[in-house]
Short mmCIF file of C-alpha atoms in Angstrom, two decimals:
data_model
loop_
_atom_site.label_atom_id
_atom_site.label_comp_id
_atom_site.label_asym_id
_atom_site.label_seq_id
_atom_site.Cartn_x
_atom_site.Cartn_y
_atom_site.Cartn_z
CA MET A 30 91.11 92.21 98.08
CA LEU A 31 91.28 95.13 100.45
CA LYS A 32 90.54 97.64 97.74
CA HIS A 33 89.00 100.08 100.16
CA LEU A 34 92.35 100.66 101.82
CA TYR A 35 93.92 102.08 98.69
CA ASP A 36 91.08 103.61 96.73
CA THR A 37 90.30 106.83 98.58
CA ASP A 38 92.22 109.15 96.31
CA CYS A 39 94.44 109.39 93.29
CA VAL A 40 97.61 109.87 95.26
CA THR A 41 97.57 106.38 96.81
CA TRP A 42 99.04 103.36 95.02
CA SER A 43 97.82 99.86 95.73
CA PRO A 44 100.47 97.21 96.51
CA GLN A 45 99.72 95.69 93.10
CA GLY A 46 100.70 98.98 91.44
CA LYS A 47 97.20 100.17 90.62
CA LEU A 48 95.50 103.51 91.07
CA PHE A 49 92.00 102.42 91.97
CA GLN A 50 90.41 105.81 91.50
CA VAL A 51 91.54 105.83 87.89
CA GLU A 52 90.26 102.28 87.40
CA TYR A 53 86.90 103.27 88.87
CA ALA A 54 86.77 106.20 86.46
CA MET A 55 87.28 103.75 83.58
CA GLU A 56 84.28 101.81 84.93
CA ALA A 57 82.15 104.93 84.42
CA VAL A 58 83.07 104.78 80.72
CA LYS A 59 82.04 101.13 80.56
CA GLN A 60 78.65 102.04 82.01
CA GLY A 61 77.91 104.57 79.28
CA SER A 62 75.92 103.50 76.25
CA ILE A 63 77.93 102.18 73.34
CA CYS A 64 79.64 104.27 70.75
CA LEU A 65 81.95 103.02 68.03
CA GLY A 66 84.10 104.33 65.24
CA LEU A 67 85.68 102.88 62.11
CA LYS A 68 87.74 104.30 59.30
CA SER A 69 88.57 103.67 55.67
CA ASN A 70 91.20 105.37 53.52
CA ASP A 71 88.94 108.37 52.99
CA PHE A 72 86.27 108.40 55.68
CA VAL A 73 85.70 107.98 59.39
CA VAL A 74 82.27 106.97 60.65
CA LEU A 75 81.04 107.30 64.24
CA CYS A 76 77.96 105.32 65.34
CA SER A 77 76.34 105.63 68.75
CA LEU A 78 73.36 104.32 70.58
CA LYS A 79 71.51 107.18 72.28
CA ARG A 80 70.00 106.55 75.68
CA GLN A 81 66.62 107.86 76.77
CA PRO A 82 66.40 108.41 80.55
CA SER A 83 62.61 107.88 80.43
CA GLU A 84 59.70 107.78 78.01
CA LEU A 85 59.13 111.48 78.63
CA ALA A 86 62.71 112.53 77.96
CA GLY A 87 64.65 113.18 74.82
CA TYR A 88 67.63 111.12 73.71
CA GLN A 89 71.09 112.08 74.95
CA GLU A 90 73.30 113.24 72.09
CA LYS A 91 76.64 111.44 71.98
CA GLN A 92 78.48 112.98 69.07
CA PHE A 93 79.82 116.52 68.93
CA LYS A 94 81.52 118.48 66.22
CA ILE A 95 84.84 119.93 67.35
CA ASP A 96 85.78 121.56 64.05
CA ASP A 97 85.05 120.95 60.38
CA HIS A 98 87.69 118.23 60.32
CA MET A 99 87.14 116.65 63.73
CA ALA A 100 84.39 115.20 65.89
CA ILE A 101 84.04 113.17 69.08
CA ALA A 102 81.73 110.44 70.33
CA ILE A 103 81.44 110.12 74.11
CA ALA A 104 80.78 107.33 76.61
CA GLY A 105 80.46 108.03 80.31
CA LEU A 106 79.69 111.17 82.28
CA THR A 107 78.15 113.60 79.82
CA ALA A 108 78.94 116.59 81.99
CA ASP A 109 82.65 115.74 81.94
CA ALA A 110 82.40 115.24 78.19
CA ARG A 111 81.00 118.76 77.81
CA VAL A 112 84.06 120.19 79.54
CA LEU A 113 86.45 118.31 77.26
CA CYS A 114 84.36 119.19 74.21
CA LYS A 115 84.52 122.90 75.07
CA TYR A 116 88.28 122.63 75.65
CA MET A 117 88.83 120.91 72.30
CA ARG A 118 86.68 123.43 70.45
CA THR A 119 88.50 126.37 71.99
CA GLU A 120 91.89 124.86 71.15
CA CYS A 121 90.83 124.33 67.53
CA LEU A 122 89.54 127.90 67.22
CA GLU A 123 92.75 129.33 68.66
CA TYR A 124 94.91 127.16 66.42
CA LYS A 125 92.89 128.21 63.39
CA TYR A 126 93.19 131.86 64.38
CA THR A 127 96.97 131.67 64.79
CA TYR A 128 97.96 129.29 62.00
CA GLU A 129 95.03 129.57 59.54
CA SER A 130 94.85 125.78 59.34
CA HIS A 131 93.22 122.84 61.06
CA HIS A 132 94.53 121.55 64.36
CA PRO A 133 96.41 118.29 63.78
CA VAL A 134 94.31 115.52 65.29
CA GLY A 135 96.98 113.63 67.17
CA ARG A 136 98.24 116.82 68.74
CA LEU A 137 94.84 117.73 70.16
CA VAL A 138 94.27 114.21 71.46
CA PHE A 139 97.63 114.49 73.18
CA LYS A 140 96.52 117.76 74.82
CA VAL A 141 93.34 116.10 76.08
CA ALA A 142 95.36 113.16 77.38
CA GLU A 143 97.73 115.51 79.17
CA LYS A 144 94.78 117.31 80.77
CA SER A 145 93.30 113.97 81.82
CA GLN A 146 96.58 112.74 83.31
CA HIS A 147 96.81 115.87 85.39
CA LYS A 148 93.61 114.88 87.15
CA THR A 149 95.10 111.53 88.12
CA GLN A 150 98.03 112.92 90.04
CA SER A 151 96.42 115.25 92.51
CA GLY A 152 94.89 114.78 95.92
CA ALA A 153 92.17 117.29 95.36
CA LYS A 154 90.96 116.26 91.91
CA ARG A 155 89.19 113.33 90.33
CA PRO A 156 89.74 111.91 86.85
CA TYR A 157 87.32 112.73 84.03
CA GLY A 158 84.65 110.02 83.91
CA VAL A 159 84.36 109.92 80.15
CA GLY A 160 86.03 108.16 77.24
CA LEU A 161 86.17 109.84 73.86
CA LEU A 162 86.42 108.44 70.38
CA VAL A 163 88.05 111.23 68.37
CA ALA A 164 87.56 111.10 64.61
CA GLY A 165 89.63 113.48 62.55
CA ILE A 166 91.26 114.17 59.21
CA ASP A 167 94.53 116.06 58.79
CA PRO A 168 97.44 116.07 56.33
CA ASN A 169 98.76 112.94 58.06
CA GLY A 170 95.64 111.07 57.01
CA VAL A 171 92.44 109.71 58.48
CA HIS A 172 92.45 109.12 62.23
CA LEU A 173 90.45 107.47 64.97
CA PHE A 174 91.70 107.86 68.54
CA GLU A 175 90.41 106.70 71.90
CA THR A 176 91.07 108.69 75.08
CA CYS A 177 90.73 107.34 78.60
CA PRO A 178 90.26 108.81 82.07
CA SER A 179 93.73 107.44 82.81
CA GLY A 180 95.30 109.90 80.39
CA ASN A 181 96.28 107.23 77.89
CA TYR A 182 95.34 107.50 74.28
CA TYR A 183 95.50 105.04 71.42
CA GLU A 184 95.01 105.19 67.69
CA TYR A 185 92.71 102.61 66.14
CA LYS A 186 91.46 101.31 62.82
CA CYS A 187 88.14 100.74 64.55
CA GLN A 188 87.07 100.70 68.16
CA ALA A 189 83.99 100.47 70.36
CA ILE A 190 83.61 101.75 73.92
CA GLY A 191 80.80 101.69 76.46
CA SER A 192 78.19 99.18 77.45
CA ARG A 193 78.42 95.75 75.68
CA SER A 194 81.13 97.12 73.43
CA GLN A 195 82.90 93.73 73.39
CA ALA A 196 80.23 92.39 71.03
CA ALA A 197 80.94 95.21 68.59
CA ARG A 198 84.69 94.68 68.90
CA THR A 199 84.22 90.99 68.10
CA TYR A 200 82.38 91.97 64.93
CA PHE A 201 85.22 94.33 64.07
CA GLU A 202 87.84 91.64 64.58
CA SER A 203 86.14 89.54 61.91
CA TRP A 204 85.69 92.28 59.33
CA PHE A 205 88.15 95.11 59.88
CA HIS A 206 90.41 93.95 57.04
CA LEU A 207 87.67 95.12 54.63
CA PHE A 208 87.32 98.63 56.03
CA GLU A 209 90.30 100.27 54.39
CA LYS A 210 88.88 99.95 50.90
CA SER A 211 85.21 100.21 51.82
CA THR A 212 82.96 102.81 50.33
CA LEU A 213 81.23 105.24 52.68
CA GLU A 214 77.99 103.29 52.45
CA GLN A 215 79.69 100.00 53.28
CA LEU A 216 81.47 101.62 56.19
CA ILE A 217 78.23 102.97 57.65
CA LEU A 218 76.57 99.57 57.26
CA HIS A 219 79.50 97.85 58.99
CA GLY A 220 79.20 100.37 61.80
CA LEU A 221 75.48 99.76 62.18
CA SER A 222 75.99 95.99 62.01
CA ALA A 223 78.49 96.23 64.85
CA LEU A 224 76.08 98.43 66.79
CA LYS A 225 73.31 95.89 66.29
CA LYS A 226 75.46 93.19 67.91
CA ALA A 227 75.71 95.29 71.02
CA ILE A 228 72.05 96.03 71.70
CA MET A 229 69.83 94.01 74.00
CA GLU A 230 67.35 91.44 72.66
CA ASP A 231 64.31 93.59 73.24
CA GLU A 232 65.89 96.70 71.75
CA GLU A 233 65.92 97.68 68.10
CA LEU A 234 67.80 100.27 66.09
CA ASN A 235 65.68 103.13 64.82
CA GLU A 236 66.26 106.68 63.61
CA ARG A 237 65.62 108.05 67.10
CA ASN A 238 68.10 106.07 69.14
CA VAL A 239 70.92 105.80 66.59
CA GLU A 240 73.37 108.58 65.84
CA VAL A 241 75.70 108.36 62.86
CA GLY A 242 78.32 110.96 62.06
CA ILE A 243 80.57 110.97 59.02
CA LEU A 244 83.80 112.76 58.26
CA GLY A 245 85.78 112.60 55.05
CA LYS A 246 88.76 114.10 53.26
CA ASN A 247 86.35 116.28 51.29
CA GLN A 248 83.46 116.02 53.71
CA LYS A 249 83.05 118.21 56.75
CA PHE A 250 81.63 116.48 59.79
CA ILE A 251 77.86 115.98 59.48
CA HIS A 252 75.23 113.87 61.19
CA LEU A 253 72.96 111.70 59.09
CA ASN A 254 69.41 113.03 59.32
CA ALA A 255 66.37 110.98 60.35
CA GLN A 256 65.44 109.97 56.79
CA GLU A 257 68.96 108.88 55.91
CA LEU A 258 69.17 106.85 59.14
CA LYS A 259 65.89 105.13 58.31
CA ASP A 260 67.18 104.24 54.85
CA TYR A 261 70.40 102.78 56.22
CA ILE A 262 68.61 100.77 58.87
CA VAL A 263 66.45 99.29 56.12
CA LYS A 264 69.56 98.53 54.03
CA LEU A 265 71.01 96.80 57.08
CA GLU A 266 68.48 93.98 56.65
CA THR A 267 70.04 92.95 53.35
CA PHE A 268 73.64 93.89 54.13
CA ASN A 269 76.03 91.03 53.73
CA ALA A 270 79.66 91.56 54.64
CA ASN A 271 80.58 88.40 52.74
CA ALA A 272 79.38 89.98 49.52
CA GLN A 273 82.00 92.67 49.92
CA ILE A 274 84.80 90.07 49.86
CA GLN A 275 83.50 88.64 46.58
CA GLN A 276 83.56 92.14 45.10
CA GLU A 277 87.28 92.51 45.65
CA MET B 10 99.35 183.94 39.66
CA TYR B 11 99.27 185.79 42.99
CA ILE B 12 102.10 184.97 45.38
CA PRO B 13 101.95 186.39 48.93
CA MET B 14 104.74 188.78 49.98
CA ASN B 15 106.36 186.52 52.61
CA GLU B 16 106.45 183.66 50.10
CA MET B 17 108.36 185.92 47.69
CA LEU B 18 110.76 187.07 50.39
CA LYS B 19 111.63 183.47 51.26
CA HIS B 20 113.32 183.18 47.88
CA PHE B 21 115.58 186.16 48.59
CA LYS B 22 116.32 185.88 52.27
CA GLN B 23 119.27 183.76 53.10
CA ASP B 24 118.37 180.88 55.26
CA VAL B 25 120.20 181.55 58.51
CA PRO B 26 119.48 178.88 61.05
CA THR B 27 118.12 180.66 64.10
CA MET B 28 115.77 179.36 66.72
CA ALA B 29 113.00 181.11 64.84
CA ASN B 30 113.33 179.31 61.57
CA ILE B 31 114.59 175.85 62.39
CA THR B 32 111.75 173.45 61.94
CA HIS B 33 112.47 169.81 62.60
CA LYS B 34 109.75 168.19 60.63
CA SER B 35 110.56 164.53 60.30
CA GLU B 36 107.96 162.21 58.88
CA GLN B 37 106.32 160.43 61.75
CA TRP B 38 105.66 156.74 61.36
CA SER B 39 101.93 156.01 61.00
CA PRO B 40 100.33 152.73 61.96
CA TYR B 41 97.71 153.32 59.29
CA HIS B 42 97.92 152.69 55.57
CA ASP B 43 95.12 153.23 53.13
CA ASN B 44 94.94 150.29 50.74
CA SER B 45 91.91 151.91 49.15
CA GLY B 46 89.51 150.44 46.61
CA THR B 47 85.74 150.55 46.50
CA VAL B 48 83.04 148.27 47.81
CA LEU B 49 79.30 148.42 47.41
CA ALA B 50 76.27 146.37 48.29
CA VAL B 51 72.59 146.44 47.28
CA GLY B 52 69.76 144.56 48.99
CA ILE B 53 66.56 143.49 47.24
CA PRO B 54 63.73 141.16 48.28
CA GLY B 55 65.22 137.66 48.22
CA ALA B 56 68.82 138.56 47.56
CA VAL B 57 71.73 140.81 48.35
CA ILE B 58 74.47 141.70 45.88
CA VAL B 59 77.91 142.63 47.21
CA ALA B 60 80.72 143.87 45.02
CA GLY B 61 84.29 145.01 45.55
CA ASP B 62 87.16 145.79 43.24
CA THR B 63 90.26 143.62 43.60
CA ARG B 64 92.97 146.27 43.47
CA LEU B 65 95.18 146.73 46.52
CA SER B 66 97.15 149.96 46.46
CA ASN B 67 99.61 151.83 48.65
CA GLY B 68 99.91 155.47 47.67
CA TYR B 69 100.53 155.53 43.94
CA ASN B 70 101.63 151.89 43.81
CA ILE B 71 99.63 148.77 43.17
CA MET B 72 100.34 145.97 45.64
CA SER B 73 97.98 143.43 44.12
CA ARG B 74 95.48 143.20 41.30
CA ASP B 75 93.88 140.16 42.82
CA ALA B 76 93.01 140.83 46.45
CA THR B 77 89.50 140.20 47.70
CA LYS B 78 87.68 142.76 49.84
CA LEU B 79 84.74 140.44 50.48
CA SER B 80 84.40 137.84 53.20
CA GLN B 81 81.45 135.52 53.66
CA LEU B 82 80.86 135.24 57.40
CA THR B 83 77.70 133.09 57.51
CA ASP B 84 75.47 131.46 54.91
CA LYS B 85 73.47 134.67 54.85
CA CYS B 86 75.88 137.56 55.21
CA VAL B 87 79.04 138.97 53.70
CA LEU B 88 81.47 141.56 55.02
CA ALA B 89 82.83 144.06 52.48
CA THR B 90 85.64 146.32 53.65
CA ALA B 91 87.59 149.25 52.25
CA GLY B 92 90.49 150.87 54.04
CA GLN B 93 93.50 149.18 55.56
CA TYR B 94 93.88 145.62 54.34
CA ALA B 95 95.72 144.38 57.41
CA ASP B 96 92.90 145.63 59.62
CA PHE B 97 90.37 143.97 57.32
CA ILE B 98 92.20 140.64 57.72
CA ALA B 99 92.36 141.03 61.50
CA LEU B 100 88.70 141.99 61.74
CA ARG B 101 87.65 139.14 59.48
CA LYS B 102 89.65 136.62 61.53
CA PHE B 103 88.09 137.84 64.74
CA LEU B 104 84.56 137.64 63.32
CA GLN B 105 85.07 134.18 61.81
CA GLN B 106 86.31 132.83 65.11
CA ARG B 107 83.63 134.53 67.18
CA LEU B 108 80.86 133.37 64.85
CA GLN B 109 82.05 129.76 64.96
CA LEU B 110 81.94 129.97 68.74
CA TYR B 111 78.43 131.44 68.49
CA GLU B 112 77.42 128.46 66.34
CA PHE B 113 78.82 125.97 68.85
CA GLN B 114 77.07 127.66 71.76
CA ASN B 115 73.71 128.32 70.09
CA GLU B 116 73.55 125.39 67.65
CA VAL B 117 72.51 127.77 64.89
CA GLN B 118 74.27 130.37 62.74
CA ALA B 119 74.06 134.00 63.81
CA SER B 120 71.44 136.10 62.02
CA THR B 121 72.58 139.07 59.95
CA GLU B 122 71.25 141.46 62.57
CA THR B 123 73.30 139.72 65.24
CA VAL B 124 76.46 139.84 63.15
CA ALA B 125 75.82 143.53 62.46
CA HIS B 126 75.69 144.33 66.14
CA LEU B 127 78.71 142.15 66.92
CA LEU B 128 80.71 144.03 64.30
CA SER B 129 79.66 147.36 65.77
CA ARG B 130 80.75 146.35 69.28
CA GLU B 131 84.07 145.00 68.03
CA LEU B 132 84.82 148.23 66.16
CA TYR B 133 83.92 150.35 69.19
CA SER B 134 86.07 148.17 71.47
CA ARG B 135 88.96 149.77 69.56
CA ARG B 136 87.63 153.29 70.00
CA PHE B 137 91.08 154.64 70.95
CA PHE B 138 93.11 152.85 68.28
CA PRO B 139 90.52 152.14 65.62
CA TYR B 140 90.46 149.54 62.90
CA TYR B 141 91.09 151.59 59.78
CA THR B 142 88.22 149.87 58.05
CA PHE B 143 85.12 151.19 56.35
CA ASN B 144 82.70 148.34 56.38
CA LEU B 145 79.53 147.18 54.76
CA LEU B 146 77.77 144.16 56.15
CA ALA B 147 75.38 142.81 53.52
CA GLY B 148 72.99 139.99 54.21
CA LEU B 149 69.55 138.48 54.25
CA ASP B 150 67.32 139.17 57.23
CA GLU B 151 64.94 136.67 58.80
CA ASN B 152 62.45 137.18 55.95
CA ASN B 153 65.12 136.58 53.29
CA HIS B 154 65.05 140.24 52.33
CA GLY B 155 68.43 141.73 51.46
CA PHE B 156 69.80 144.61 53.53
CA VAL B 157 73.05 146.45 53.95
CA TYR B 158 74.52 147.76 57.20
CA GLY B 159 77.00 150.62 56.72
CA TYR B 160 79.67 151.46 59.33
CA ASP B 161 82.20 154.12 60.16
CA ALA B 162 85.62 153.25 61.55
CA ILE B 163 84.43 153.12 65.15
CA GLY B 164 81.24 151.13 64.74
CA SER B 165 78.38 153.52 64.24
CA TYR B 166 75.99 151.67 61.95
CA ASP B 167 72.68 151.89 60.19
CA LYS B 168 70.47 149.55 58.19
CA MET B 169 70.12 150.60 54.57
CA THR B 170 69.05 149.15 51.25
CA TYR B 171 72.31 150.01 49.54
CA GLY B 172 75.72 151.31 50.57
CA VAL B 173 79.12 152.25 49.18
CA GLN B 174 82.47 152.56 50.94
CA GLY B 175 86.04 153.29 49.89
CA SER B 176 87.98 155.58 47.62
CA GLY B 177 85.28 155.59 44.94
CA GLN B 178 82.50 156.21 47.42
CA GLU B 179 81.59 159.75 46.39
CA LEU B 180 81.73 158.87 42.72
CA VAL B 181 79.47 155.85 43.04
CA VAL B 182 76.98 156.70 45.76
CA ALA B 183 75.55 159.60 43.80
CA VAL B 184 74.90 157.29 40.86
CA LEU B 185 73.15 154.75 43.10
CA ASP B 186 71.05 157.49 44.71
CA ASN B 187 69.89 158.42 41.26
CA GLN B 188 69.41 154.90 39.88
CA LEU B 189 68.07 153.02 42.88
CA LYS B 190 66.12 155.73 44.67
CA GLY B 191 65.23 157.95 41.75
CA TYR B 192 66.75 161.09 43.31
CA ASN B 193 67.05 163.91 40.81
CA LYS B 194 65.76 161.60 38.15
CA ILE B 195 63.30 162.89 35.62
CA ASN B 196 62.23 159.46 34.41
CA LYS B 197 61.64 157.70 37.73
CA THR B 198 61.93 154.09 36.74
CA ILE B 199 63.45 152.08 39.59
CA PRO B 200 65.07 148.80 38.56
CA GLN B 201 63.33 145.79 40.04
CA THR B 202 65.15 142.76 38.74
CA ARG B 203 68.46 141.32 39.83
CA GLU B 204 69.85 141.58 36.31
CA GLU B 205 69.07 145.31 36.04
CA ILE B 206 70.74 146.00 39.37
CA LEU B 207 73.75 143.89 38.44
CA ASP B 208 74.14 145.98 35.27
CA ILE B 209 74.02 149.18 37.30
CA ILE B 210 76.63 147.86 39.72
CA LEU B 211 78.99 146.90 36.90
CA ASP B 212 78.52 150.32 35.34
CA CYS B 213 79.23 152.00 38.68
CA PHE B 214 82.52 150.19 39.01
CA SER B 215 83.51 150.99 35.44
CA CYS B 216 82.78 154.64 36.12
CA ALA B 217 84.69 154.61 39.38
CA ALA B 218 87.66 152.94 37.68
CA GLU B 219 87.73 155.72 35.11
CA ARG B 220 88.10 158.54 37.62
CA ASP B 221 89.55 156.95 40.77
CA ILE B 222 93.13 155.74 40.40
CA HIS B 223 92.76 153.34 43.32
CA THR B 224 89.83 151.44 41.81
CA GLY B 225 90.27 148.98 38.98
CA ASP B 226 91.65 145.61 37.79
CA ASN B 227 88.63 143.39 38.48
CA VAL B 228 85.32 143.60 40.27
CA GLU B 229 84.33 140.61 42.37
CA ILE B 230 80.60 140.14 42.91
CA LEU B 231 78.85 137.87 45.41
CA ILE B 232 75.11 137.28 45.13
CA ILE B 233 73.62 135.85 48.32
CA THR B 234 70.23 134.19 48.24
CA SER B 235 68.58 131.58 50.43
CA ALA B 236 69.63 129.02 47.79
CA GLY B 237 73.31 129.83 48.20
CA THR B 238 76.09 132.09 47.02
CA GLU B 239 77.01 132.90 43.45
CA ARG B 240 80.37 134.48 42.57
CA LEU B 241 81.23 136.52 39.49
CA ILE B 242 84.41 138.30 38.42
CA LYS B 243 84.37 140.96 35.74
CA PRO B 244 87.38 142.87 34.41
CA LEU B 245 87.93 146.60 34.95
CA ARG B 246 90.48 149.08 33.70
CA LYS B 247 93.99 148.06 34.67
CA ASP B 248 95.61 151.51 34.54
#
C-alpha cells in the first residue's frame, strides 16, 4: 500500500488508522537481539542474548539495574535505552529521597509509557526505538512489564522481545503454568531453555553471550557471574521440564 | 561573695520604665538544636572501628535512648555525626542518594577518599546556613587500612588515625591521645590488636557517660573490614 504517503511523521494518520512512524519504531525493537523475562511467586529472572558487533568488540550489555528492587532488559536502540535507563534511575532516587521507600514498579512503568507516548504525538520528535522488559518487586508483588515505543505497556507472567522471540514465546506457552511455583534454579533453566529455542543453528549459548539477571523478594538485583552461567548452561543439557510436572 | 555596686543598687532602685531601662529581650527562634551525644572512630591496619552513643537529647531532656548516630554509606565507609539530628538525617539522605548515582555512573562504589571530599564540598555548599553537624567519616582506604576524616561544621577536613566529636569530645579525646598515641604516658605501650582498642573505646564511652549528661544509654559500635561489617551494642549509664 502507499505507505510512503502517510509515514513521514508522527502527526499523520494513515487511512487505516495507523501511525506508521510508531510501527516502524516497533520494528527497531524486533531487530534487537532477544531478551526475555519470567516470574514465579518470589523471583523474576531476565535472560538476554548479547550481541557482539565483531570479533574484536565486546558484547553489548542488555540488562541494567534501576534500583535494588528493579531492573530492565532492553531490545532495540541501545542509545535510546540509555536515556530511559537514566530517567528511571533518577526517578527511583528521587522517590527514595522523598518517601524513603522503593518506587512502585507499575507507577514507574506508567511514567516511562507516558514519556514514550509524548514522542508519538509531535511533529518534531521521533518515538524511542527500544522496548524494555521491566522486572520489579514491590508490596503489590512480583512484576514483569513490557514497554513499547508506542507508549503502551503490559504486565506479563513471562514475555520475550527482540529477534526470533516468537520461538521463546512458544516455549513459554507450553510451560508457563509451571513458573509460579518454580524454584529459582528451575526458573533460570526455563529462561535459558527458551533462549536456546531462539538462537540460530550455528550459535551456542556460552557464558560470554548470555546475560542472566535475578531479582527476588529478599534478593536485590544481581547478574549471574561467568562461573554461575557456565554451571547453568551445563545443567541445561539435563534439564527436563517434564520432570517438574512429576514433582508436583 | 563580692557583688558589684550597680548590682546591689538594682535591688533598691524602683524599676521605672524609661527609655533607658526598657530592654525588650524576647527569645529569638533558632533553627539549630543540639541533640548532642558523642561519636568516635579509630583506624588500624585492616579495619576501622566506629562508635557512637545512642542517646538523643534536647537541653536537659532525653528524646530517645535508641537513636543511631552512625550511617554506613558504602561497603568501606561509615559516617558518624554529632550535633543536630535533623541535619544528620538530611546530610545522610543526600550522601546516600549521591553515592548511588556515583555507583550508577562509574559502575563501582566510591572510595573513602572520594566520599570524604564529597562530604566536605556538601558541607561548604551550606557555608552561609551550615549543617549543624560535627562529622567523622571512618573507612578503609585503597590498601584496606583504616582511617578517619574529621570535619567541622563547614567542611574543613583532615585525615587522621582516630577522631572524636560531640558533647563528650574533650573528655574522650584526651584519653585517646594518651592511649593510642602515648602522649604524656610513662609506660608507652600502644595497643595493637582490635580487641585492645575495642576495650579502650568502651572504657572511653563509660567515662564520658559518667561526666557528660548528654552521653549514655547504649554505645553502638561498627567494625568495618574488607570481609564486611560487624555491629555491637553495649549498655551505658542511663541517668
